[in-house]
PDB file of C-alpha atoms in Angstrom:
ATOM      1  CA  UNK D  18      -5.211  -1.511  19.088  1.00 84.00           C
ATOM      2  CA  UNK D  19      -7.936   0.534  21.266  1.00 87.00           C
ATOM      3  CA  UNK D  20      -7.109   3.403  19.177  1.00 93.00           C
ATOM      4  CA  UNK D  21      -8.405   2.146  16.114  1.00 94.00           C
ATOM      5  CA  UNK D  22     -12.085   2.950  15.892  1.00 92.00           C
ATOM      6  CA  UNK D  23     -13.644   2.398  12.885  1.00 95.00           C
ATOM      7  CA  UNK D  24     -13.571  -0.230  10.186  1.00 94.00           C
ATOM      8  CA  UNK D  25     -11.308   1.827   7.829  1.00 97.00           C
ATOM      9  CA  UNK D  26      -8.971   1.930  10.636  1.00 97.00           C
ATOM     10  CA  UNK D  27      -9.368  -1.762  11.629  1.00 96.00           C
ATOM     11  CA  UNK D  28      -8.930  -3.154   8.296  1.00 94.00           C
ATOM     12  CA  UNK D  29      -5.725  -0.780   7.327  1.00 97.00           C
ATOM     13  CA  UNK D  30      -3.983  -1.950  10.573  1.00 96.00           C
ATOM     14  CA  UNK D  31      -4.925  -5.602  10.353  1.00 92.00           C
ATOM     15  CA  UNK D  32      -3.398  -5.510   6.721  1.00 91.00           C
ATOM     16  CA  UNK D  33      -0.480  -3.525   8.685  1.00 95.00           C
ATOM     17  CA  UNK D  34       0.085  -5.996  11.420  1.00 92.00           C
ATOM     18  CA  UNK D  35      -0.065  -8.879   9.203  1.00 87.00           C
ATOM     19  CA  UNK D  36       3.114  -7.530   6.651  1.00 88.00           C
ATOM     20  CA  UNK D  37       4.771  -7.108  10.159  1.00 91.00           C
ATOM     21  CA  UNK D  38       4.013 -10.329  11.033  1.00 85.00           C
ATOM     22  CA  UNK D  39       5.597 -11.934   7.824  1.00 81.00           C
ATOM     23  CA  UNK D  40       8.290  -9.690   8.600  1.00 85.00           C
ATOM     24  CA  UNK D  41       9.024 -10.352  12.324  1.00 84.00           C
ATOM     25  CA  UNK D  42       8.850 -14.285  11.283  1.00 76.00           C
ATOM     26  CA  UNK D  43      11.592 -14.320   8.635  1.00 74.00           C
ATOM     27  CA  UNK D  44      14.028 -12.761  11.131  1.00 77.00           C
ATOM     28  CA  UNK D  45      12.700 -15.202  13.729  1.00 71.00           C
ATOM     29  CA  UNK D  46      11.254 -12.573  16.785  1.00 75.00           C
ATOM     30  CA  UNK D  47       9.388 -14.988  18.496  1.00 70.00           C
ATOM     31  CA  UNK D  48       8.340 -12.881  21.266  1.00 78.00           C
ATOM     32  CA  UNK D  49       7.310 -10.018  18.859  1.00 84.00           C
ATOM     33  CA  UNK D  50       5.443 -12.917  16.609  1.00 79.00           C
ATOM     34  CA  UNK D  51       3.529 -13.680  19.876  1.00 79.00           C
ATOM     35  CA  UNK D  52       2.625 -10.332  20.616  1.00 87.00           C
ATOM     36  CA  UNK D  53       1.615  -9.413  16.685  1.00 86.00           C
ATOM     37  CA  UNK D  54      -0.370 -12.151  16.510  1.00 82.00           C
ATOM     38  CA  UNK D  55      -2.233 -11.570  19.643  1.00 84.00           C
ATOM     39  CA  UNK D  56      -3.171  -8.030  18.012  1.00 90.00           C
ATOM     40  CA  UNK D  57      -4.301  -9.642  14.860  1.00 86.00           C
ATOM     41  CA  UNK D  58      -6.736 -11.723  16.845  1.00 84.00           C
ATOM     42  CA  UNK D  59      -8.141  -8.741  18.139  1.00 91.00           C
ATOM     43  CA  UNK D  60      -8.413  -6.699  15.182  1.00 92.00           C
ATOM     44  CA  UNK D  61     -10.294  -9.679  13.673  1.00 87.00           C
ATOM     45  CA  UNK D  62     -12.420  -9.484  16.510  1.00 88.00           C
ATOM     46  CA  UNK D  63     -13.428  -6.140  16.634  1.00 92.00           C
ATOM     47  CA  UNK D  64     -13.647  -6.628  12.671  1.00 89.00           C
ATOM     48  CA  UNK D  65     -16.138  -9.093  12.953  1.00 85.00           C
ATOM     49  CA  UNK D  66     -14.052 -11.504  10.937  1.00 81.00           C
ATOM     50  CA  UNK D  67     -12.641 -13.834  13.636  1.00 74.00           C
ATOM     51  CA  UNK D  68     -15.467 -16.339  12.897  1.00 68.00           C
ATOM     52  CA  UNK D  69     -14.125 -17.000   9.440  1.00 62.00           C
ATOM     53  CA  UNK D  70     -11.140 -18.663  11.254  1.00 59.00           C
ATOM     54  CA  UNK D  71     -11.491 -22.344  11.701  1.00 55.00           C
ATOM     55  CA  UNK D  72     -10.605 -22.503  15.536  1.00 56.00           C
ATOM     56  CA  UNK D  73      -7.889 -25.750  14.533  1.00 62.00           C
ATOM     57  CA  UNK D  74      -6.099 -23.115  12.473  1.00 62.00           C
ATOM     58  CA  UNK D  75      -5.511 -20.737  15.358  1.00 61.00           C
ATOM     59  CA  UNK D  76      -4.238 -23.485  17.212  1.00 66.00           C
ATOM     60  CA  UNK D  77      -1.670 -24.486  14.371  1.00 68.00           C
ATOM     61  CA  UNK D  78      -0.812 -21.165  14.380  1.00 65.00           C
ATOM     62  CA  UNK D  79       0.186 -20.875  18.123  1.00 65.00           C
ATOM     63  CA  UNK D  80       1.655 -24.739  18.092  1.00 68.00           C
ATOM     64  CA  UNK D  81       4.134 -23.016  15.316  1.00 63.00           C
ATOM     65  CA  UNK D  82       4.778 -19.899  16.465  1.00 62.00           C
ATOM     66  CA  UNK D  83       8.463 -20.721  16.231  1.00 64.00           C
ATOM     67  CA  UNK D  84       8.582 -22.685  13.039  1.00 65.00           C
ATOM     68  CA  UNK D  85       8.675 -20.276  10.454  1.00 59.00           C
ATOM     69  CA  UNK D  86       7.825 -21.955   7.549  1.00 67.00           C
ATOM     70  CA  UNK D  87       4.746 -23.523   9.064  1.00 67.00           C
ATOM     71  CA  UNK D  88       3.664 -20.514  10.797  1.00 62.00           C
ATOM     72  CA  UNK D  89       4.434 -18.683   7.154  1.00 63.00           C
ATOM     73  CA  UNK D  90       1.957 -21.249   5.421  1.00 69.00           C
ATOM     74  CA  UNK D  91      -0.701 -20.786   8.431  1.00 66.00           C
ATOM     75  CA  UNK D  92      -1.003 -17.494   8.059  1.00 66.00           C
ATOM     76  CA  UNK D  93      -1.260 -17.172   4.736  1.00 68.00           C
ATOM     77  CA  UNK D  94      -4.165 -19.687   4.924  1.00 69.00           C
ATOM     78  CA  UNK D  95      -5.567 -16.882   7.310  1.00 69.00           C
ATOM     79  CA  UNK D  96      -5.645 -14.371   4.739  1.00 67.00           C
ATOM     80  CA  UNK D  97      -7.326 -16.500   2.250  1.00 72.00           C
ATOM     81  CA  UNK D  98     -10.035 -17.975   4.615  1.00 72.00           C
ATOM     82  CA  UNK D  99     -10.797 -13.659   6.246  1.00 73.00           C
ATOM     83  CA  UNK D 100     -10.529 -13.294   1.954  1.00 72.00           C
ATOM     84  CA  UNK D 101     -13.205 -15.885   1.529  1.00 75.00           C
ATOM     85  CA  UNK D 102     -15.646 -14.667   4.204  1.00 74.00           C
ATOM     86  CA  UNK D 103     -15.111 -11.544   3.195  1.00 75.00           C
ATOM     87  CA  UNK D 104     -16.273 -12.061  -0.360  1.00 76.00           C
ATOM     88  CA  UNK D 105     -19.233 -14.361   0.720  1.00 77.00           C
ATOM     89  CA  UNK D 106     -20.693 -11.346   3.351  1.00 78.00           C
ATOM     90  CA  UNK D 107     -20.447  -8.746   0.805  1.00 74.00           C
ATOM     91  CA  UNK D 108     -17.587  -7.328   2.888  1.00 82.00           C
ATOM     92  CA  UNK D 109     -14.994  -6.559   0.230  1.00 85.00           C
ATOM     93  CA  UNK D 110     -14.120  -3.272   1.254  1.00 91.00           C
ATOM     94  CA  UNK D 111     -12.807  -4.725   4.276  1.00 89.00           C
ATOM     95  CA  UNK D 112     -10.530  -6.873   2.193  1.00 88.00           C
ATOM     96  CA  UNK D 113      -9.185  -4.326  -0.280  1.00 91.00           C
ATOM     97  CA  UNK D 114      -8.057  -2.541   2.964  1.00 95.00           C
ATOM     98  CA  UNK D 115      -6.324  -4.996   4.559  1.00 91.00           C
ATOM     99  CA  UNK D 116      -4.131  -5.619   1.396  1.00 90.00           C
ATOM    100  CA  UNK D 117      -3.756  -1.768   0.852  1.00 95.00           C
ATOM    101  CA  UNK D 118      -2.584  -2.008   4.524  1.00 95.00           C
ATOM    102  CA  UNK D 119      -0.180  -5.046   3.699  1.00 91.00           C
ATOM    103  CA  UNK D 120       1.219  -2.938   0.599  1.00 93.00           C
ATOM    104  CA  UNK D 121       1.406   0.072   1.737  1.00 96.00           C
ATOM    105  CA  UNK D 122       3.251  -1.321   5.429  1.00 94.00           C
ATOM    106  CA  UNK D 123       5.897  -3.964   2.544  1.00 91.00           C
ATOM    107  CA  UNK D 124       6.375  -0.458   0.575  1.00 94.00           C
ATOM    108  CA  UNK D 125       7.274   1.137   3.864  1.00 95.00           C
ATOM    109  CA  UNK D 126       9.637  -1.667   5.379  1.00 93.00           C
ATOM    110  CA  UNK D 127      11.288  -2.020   1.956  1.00 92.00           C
ATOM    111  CA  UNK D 128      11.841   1.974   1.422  1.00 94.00           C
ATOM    112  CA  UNK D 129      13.537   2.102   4.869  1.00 94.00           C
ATOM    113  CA  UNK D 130      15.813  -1.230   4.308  1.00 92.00           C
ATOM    114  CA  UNK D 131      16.723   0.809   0.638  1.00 92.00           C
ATOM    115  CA  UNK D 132      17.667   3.824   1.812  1.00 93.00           C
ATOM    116  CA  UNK D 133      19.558   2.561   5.110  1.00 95.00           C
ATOM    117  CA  UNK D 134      21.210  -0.172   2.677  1.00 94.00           C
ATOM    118  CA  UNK D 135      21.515   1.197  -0.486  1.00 94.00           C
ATOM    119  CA  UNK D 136      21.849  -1.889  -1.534  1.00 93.00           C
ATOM    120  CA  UNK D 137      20.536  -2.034  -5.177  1.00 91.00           C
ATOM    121  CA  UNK D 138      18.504  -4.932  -5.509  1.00 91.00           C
ATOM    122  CA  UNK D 139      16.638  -3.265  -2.915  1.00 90.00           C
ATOM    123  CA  UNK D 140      16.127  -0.434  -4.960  1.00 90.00           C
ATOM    124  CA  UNK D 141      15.305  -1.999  -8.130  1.00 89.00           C
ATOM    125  CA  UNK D 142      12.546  -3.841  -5.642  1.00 88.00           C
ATOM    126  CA  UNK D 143      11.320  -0.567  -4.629  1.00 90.00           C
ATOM    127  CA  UNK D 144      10.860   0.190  -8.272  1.00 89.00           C
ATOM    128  CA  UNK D 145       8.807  -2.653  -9.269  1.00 89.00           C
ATOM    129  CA  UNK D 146       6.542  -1.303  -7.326  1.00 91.00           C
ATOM    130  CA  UNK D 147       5.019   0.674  -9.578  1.00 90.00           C
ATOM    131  CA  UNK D 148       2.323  -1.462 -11.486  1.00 89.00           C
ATOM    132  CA  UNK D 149       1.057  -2.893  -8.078  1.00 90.00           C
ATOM    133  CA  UNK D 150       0.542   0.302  -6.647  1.00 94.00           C
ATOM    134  CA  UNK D 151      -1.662   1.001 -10.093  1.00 94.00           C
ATOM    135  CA  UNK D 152      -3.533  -2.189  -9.419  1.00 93.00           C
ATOM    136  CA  UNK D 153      -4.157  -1.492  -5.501  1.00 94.00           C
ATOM    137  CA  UNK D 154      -5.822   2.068  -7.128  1.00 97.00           C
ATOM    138  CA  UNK D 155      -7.887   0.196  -9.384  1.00 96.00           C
ATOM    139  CA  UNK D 156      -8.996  -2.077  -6.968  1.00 93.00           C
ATOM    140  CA  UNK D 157      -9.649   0.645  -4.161  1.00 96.00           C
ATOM    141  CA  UNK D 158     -11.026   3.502  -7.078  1.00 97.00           C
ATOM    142  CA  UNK D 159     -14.971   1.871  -6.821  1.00 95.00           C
ATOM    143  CA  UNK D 160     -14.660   2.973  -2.692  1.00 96.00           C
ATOM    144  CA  UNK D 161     -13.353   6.338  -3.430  1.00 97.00           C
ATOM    145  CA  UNK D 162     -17.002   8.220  -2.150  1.00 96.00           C
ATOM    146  CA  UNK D 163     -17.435   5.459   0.785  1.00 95.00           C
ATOM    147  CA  UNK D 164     -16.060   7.745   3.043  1.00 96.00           C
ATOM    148  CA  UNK D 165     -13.565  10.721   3.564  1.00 97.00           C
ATOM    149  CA  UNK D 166     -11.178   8.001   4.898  1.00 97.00           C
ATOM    150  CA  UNK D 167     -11.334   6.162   1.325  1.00 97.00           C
ATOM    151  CA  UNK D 168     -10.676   9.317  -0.775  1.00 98.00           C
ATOM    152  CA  UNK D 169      -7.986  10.145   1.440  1.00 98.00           C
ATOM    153  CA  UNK D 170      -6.274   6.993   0.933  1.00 98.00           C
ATOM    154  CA  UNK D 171      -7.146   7.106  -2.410  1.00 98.00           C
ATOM    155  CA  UNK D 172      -5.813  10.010  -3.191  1.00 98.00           C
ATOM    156  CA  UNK D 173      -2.746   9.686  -1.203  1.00 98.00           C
ATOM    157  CA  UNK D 174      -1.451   6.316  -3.292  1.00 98.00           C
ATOM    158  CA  UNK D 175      -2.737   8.850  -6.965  1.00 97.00           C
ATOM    159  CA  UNK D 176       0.195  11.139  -4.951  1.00 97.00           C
ATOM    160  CA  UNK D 177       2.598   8.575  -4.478  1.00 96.00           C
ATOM    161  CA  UNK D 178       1.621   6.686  -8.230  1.00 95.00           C
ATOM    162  CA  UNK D 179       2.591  10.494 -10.039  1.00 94.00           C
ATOM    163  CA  UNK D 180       6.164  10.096  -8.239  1.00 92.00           C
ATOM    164  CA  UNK D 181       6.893   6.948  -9.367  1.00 89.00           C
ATOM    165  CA  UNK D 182       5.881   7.726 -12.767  1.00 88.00           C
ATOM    166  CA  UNK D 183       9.268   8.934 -13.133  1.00 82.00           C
ATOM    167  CA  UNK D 184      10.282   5.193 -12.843  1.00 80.00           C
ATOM    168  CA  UNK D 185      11.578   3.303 -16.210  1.00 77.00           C
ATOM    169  CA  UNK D 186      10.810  -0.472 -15.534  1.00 67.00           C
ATOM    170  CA  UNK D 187      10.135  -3.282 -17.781  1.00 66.00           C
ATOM    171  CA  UNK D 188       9.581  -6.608 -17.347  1.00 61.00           C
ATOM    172  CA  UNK D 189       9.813  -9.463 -19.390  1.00 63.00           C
ATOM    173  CA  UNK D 190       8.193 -13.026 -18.721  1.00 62.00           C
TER     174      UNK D 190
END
């Protein structure tokens, strides 16, 4: 966590530690949930976003560290309440990073599981990936001349969007 310096790299990570989270908790790693959260915290901190936790939430979150669907639905309230303050601050650009972090960290997990697995419905997962990754440049695109870090990132997902261009997926409702 002391590496991360700036915002850019706050936000990214916080987004990062949170998919891990959600990850860690489905496959019921108590210890690493502890320690995750813990970094969370702190990246909220140094954010400047911890105050848009209700302290009672915190405290449901460390009463349920080992009861995964109630630590699943406290966290998630989490995200929506740092969303919320977010929004009201004029902070979005901390927000949009956070998911891109979350994506890109899911897209990461899920890539490794495919490849190790080959088990298909991971790879038709992997696929549907597609029109999010459109929508997470759309929403990061108005950012692009924030700062070299944003075009970067940018720029890096335009890479990654040209590769899975070569995807066929449709989806019907």
């Amino acid at each position: 966590v002391s590496s991360y310096t700036t915002n850019f790299q706050l936000a990214i990570n916080l987004g990062i530690y949170g998919t891990d989270l959600g990850y860690l908790n489905v496959y019921d790693q108590v210890p690493d949930v502890i320690s995750y959260f813990t970094v969370i915290k702190k990246l909220s901190q140094e954010l400047g976003i911890h105050n848009a936790l209700q302290v009672d939430i915190i405290d449901k979150i460390e009463a349920n560290i080992d009861n995964q669907d109630s630590l699943l639905y406290y966290l998630t309230g989490t995200y929506r309440q740092f969303d919320s303050y977010l929004k009201s601050n004029s902070r979005k650009e901390v927000g949009v990073l956070i998911i891109a972090g979350g994506w890109i960290e899911s897209l990461y997990i899920l890539s490794h599981n495919a490849v190790k697995t080959k088990d298909r419905k991971l790879i038709k997962r992997l696929g549907e990936q597609k029109h999010p990754l459109d929508n997470l440049i759309e929403i990061l695109s108005p950012y692009y001349y924030n700062s070299k870090d944003f075009s970067e990132l940018i720029d890096s997902l335009v890479d990654l969007a040209y590769e899975f261009d070569g995807i066929i997926y449709s989806y019907s409702y």
